[in-house]
């Protein structure tokens, strides 16, 4: 009886050990692959609709990435707040571009040092080094709500350098609030998504973002 119990414990321990070994091996591979030094943005990440993720079409992402890069000086820093597909497009165009993705979805931790965990509900819970650290801040809040945009706006103002360059991608229903919170104006350029959304989406900026098309 005692021997059977010991054998069972050993079997469970062996299974656990195998699972742990596999986990740590995969973790090591991820750390080597995503060191933050040579970020590979070719890895596809599927939308998670439970997190209100809706990716831009490839053309829209590339267009906005080029506009953002053109709007800053060489060596400037771009913050992609809740906009991982913009980050990916920026890095695809210029792997040496300095861009940081602020994102709740920890799958994007694969971008290494370029990833900062971000929860819009705690708008100032970002590293202090980010304060006034970015030449252009682009945000795409996950929800079309006053609370979400208001708190995201706090982050945008906190991490942007003077003179502030702010770009927002959100629903047309948020135009009045975007203007009130951040003094943003409607852009002519309109982003499209991979999957057609019921709500009309627009770009807003506090500078002539369209001129960098």
XYZ file of C-alpha atoms in Angstrom:
213
model
C 0.000 0.000 0.000
C 2.808 2.357 1.003
C 4.789 1.518 -2.147
C 1.809 2.254 -4.425
C 1.328 5.647 -2.767
C 5.021 6.466 -3.180
C 4.891 5.436 -6.849
C 1.861 7.704 -7.388
C 3.670 10.672 -5.836
C 6.716 9.996 -8.007
C 4.547 9.785 -11.129
C 2.832 13.091 -10.365
C 6.168 14.718 -9.622
C 7.591 13.481 -12.923
C 4.600 14.858 -14.843
C 4.887 18.197 -13.061
C 8.615 18.314 -13.685
C 8.105 17.635 -17.403
C 5.472 20.384 -17.660
C 7.695 22.857 -15.818
C 10.688 21.981 -17.960
C 8.660 22.566 -21.119
C 7.361 25.881 -19.756
C 10.837 27.175 -18.895
C 12.226 26.000 -22.221
C 9.511 27.916 -24.087
C 10.101 30.947 -21.867
C 13.830 30.880 -22.618
C 13.105 30.637 -26.338
C 10.727 33.613 -26.130
C 13.270 35.685 -24.212
C 15.966 34.926 -26.768
C 13.602 35.647 -29.634
C 12.109 38.818 -28.150
C 15.086 40.447 -26.470
C 13.892 43.927 -27.457
C 17.084 44.456 -29.435
C 15.914 42.923 -32.700
C 12.142 42.913 -32.581
C 10.518 40.648 -35.156
C 7.085 42.052 -35.924
C 6.216 39.387 -38.484
C 4.527 37.304 -35.769
C 0.756 37.461 -36.247
C -1.370 38.210 -33.184
C -5.084 37.550 -33.561
C -7.727 39.988 -32.372
C -9.231 39.262 -28.984
C -12.727 40.688 -29.178
C -13.194 40.217 -25.429
C -10.490 42.882 -25.047
C -12.252 45.008 -27.680
C -9.417 44.507 -30.161
C -10.105 45.386 -33.782
C -7.027 45.598 -35.989
C -6.546 48.189 -38.706
C -6.370 47.044 -42.285
C -2.790 46.645 -43.482
C -3.101 49.694 -45.730
C -4.491 51.914 -42.950
C -1.846 50.763 -40.474
C 0.964 51.430 -42.951
C -0.458 54.830 -43.911
C -0.806 55.995 -40.303
C 2.639 54.629 -39.453
C 4.193 56.642 -42.294
C 2.277 59.740 -41.211
C 3.477 59.334 -37.611
C 7.094 58.818 -38.703
C 6.941 61.824 -41.032
C 5.502 63.995 -38.259
C 8.547 63.657 -36.002
C 12.217 64.468 -36.373
C 14.815 61.738 -36.842
C 15.369 59.994 -33.521
C 11.976 61.074 -32.205
C 9.928 58.774 -30.002
C 6.414 57.508 -30.744
C 4.028 56.133 -28.120
C 1.377 53.691 -29.339
C -1.250 53.660 -26.598
C -3.588 50.684 -27.007
C -2.472 50.588 -30.647
C -0.253 47.527 -31.145
C -0.950 47.252 -34.876
C 0.376 50.781 -35.375
C 3.542 49.820 -33.500
C 3.929 46.780 -35.695
C 3.490 48.841 -38.872
C 6.038 51.417 -37.676
C 8.628 48.732 -37.006
C 7.890 47.043 -40.328
C 8.648 50.299 -42.144
C 11.676 51.249 -40.051
C 13.084 48.678 -37.637
C 15.254 51.385 -36.068
C 12.312 53.659 -35.262
C 11.915 54.384 -31.559
C 8.400 53.286 -30.670
C 6.787 51.952 -27.512
C 3.510 50.091 -27.221
C 1.411 50.704 -24.092
C -0.916 47.719 -23.983
C -3.100 45.709 -21.589
C -2.745 42.472 -23.581
C 0.409 40.797 -22.305
C 0.822 38.805 -25.506
C 2.595 41.919 -26.776
C 5.268 41.515 -24.122
C 6.984 39.649 -26.953
C 8.126 43.105 -28.093
C 10.531 43.137 -25.172
C 11.653 46.544 -23.935
C 9.280 48.220 -26.382
C 6.299 46.898 -24.379
C 4.830 48.617 -21.329
C 1.856 47.078 -19.570
C -0.974 49.608 -19.586
C -4.433 49.650 -18.063
C -6.412 52.758 -18.985
C -8.216 52.514 -15.632
C -4.908 53.514 -13.986
C -3.808 56.234 -16.410
C -0.700 57.335 -14.498
C 0.532 53.833 -13.657
C 3.342 53.951 -16.203
C 7.098 54.181 -15.578
C 8.138 57.668 -14.452
C 10.714 57.763 -17.232
C 7.780 58.002 -19.678
C 6.703 61.388 -18.342
C 7.060 63.961 -21.140
C 9.070 61.324 -22.983
C 7.407 61.073 -26.402
C 7.441 63.353 -29.428
C 4.169 61.935 -30.746
C 1.489 60.072 -28.837
C -1.010 57.983 -30.806
C -3.892 56.384 -28.920
C -6.744 54.080 -29.842
C -8.760 53.550 -26.629
C -10.372 50.097 -26.471
C -13.863 51.336 -25.612
C -16.135 54.075 -26.960
C -16.964 55.478 -23.554
C -16.408 58.805 -21.818
C -14.563 57.100 -18.963
C -12.151 55.276 -21.272
C -11.303 58.329 -23.383
C -11.046 60.633 -20.359
C -8.540 58.363 -18.639
C -6.610 57.669 -21.838
C -6.370 61.437 -22.354
C -4.684 61.757 -18.953
C -2.023 59.287 -20.093
C -1.578 61.001 -23.446
C -0.932 64.374 -21.817
C 1.330 62.859 -19.179
C 3.718 61.097 -21.583
C 3.861 63.706 -24.368
C 6.637 66.268 -24.801
C 6.086 69.929 -25.506
C 4.975 70.939 -28.046
C 2.500 68.105 -27.727
C 1.649 66.094 -30.826
C -1.425 64.012 -30.104
C -3.313 61.681 -32.434
C -6.444 59.771 -31.506
C -8.209 57.024 -33.414
C -11.742 56.531 -32.136
C -15.388 56.518 -33.113
C -17.053 59.542 -34.682
C -19.291 59.719 -31.596
C -16.221 60.763 -29.545
C -15.454 63.893 -31.605
C -16.906 66.426 -29.171
C -15.239 64.829 -26.143
C -11.878 64.558 -27.948
C -12.022 68.257 -28.688
C -12.972 69.143 -25.125
C -10.362 66.961 -23.435
C -7.392 67.348 -25.781
C -8.294 70.108 -28.229
C -8.249 67.579 -31.080
C -9.738 68.261 -34.494
C -11.175 65.803 -37.009
C -8.706 64.659 -39.686
C -9.618 64.023 -43.315
C -7.896 60.633 -43.229
C -10.192 57.858 -42.025
C -8.766 54.543 -40.841
C -10.236 51.241 -41.934
C -10.262 47.946 -40.051
C -9.741 44.364 -41.166
C -13.272 43.576 -40.077
C -15.947 46.135 -40.857
C -17.161 47.803 -37.674
C -20.653 49.083 -36.994
C -19.280 52.368 -35.666
C -17.626 54.903 -37.954
C -14.005 55.480 -36.947
C -12.011 58.658 -37.420
C -8.648 60.208 -36.698
C -8.302 63.316 -34.552
C -5.183 65.377 -33.931
C -4.045 68.651 -32.371
C -1.877 69.400 -35.413
C -2.212 68.965 -39.179
C -1.744 65.202 -39.257
C -3.179 65.028 -42.798
C -0.246 67.058 -44.138
C 2.037 64.067 -43.512
C 0.082 61.750 -45.817
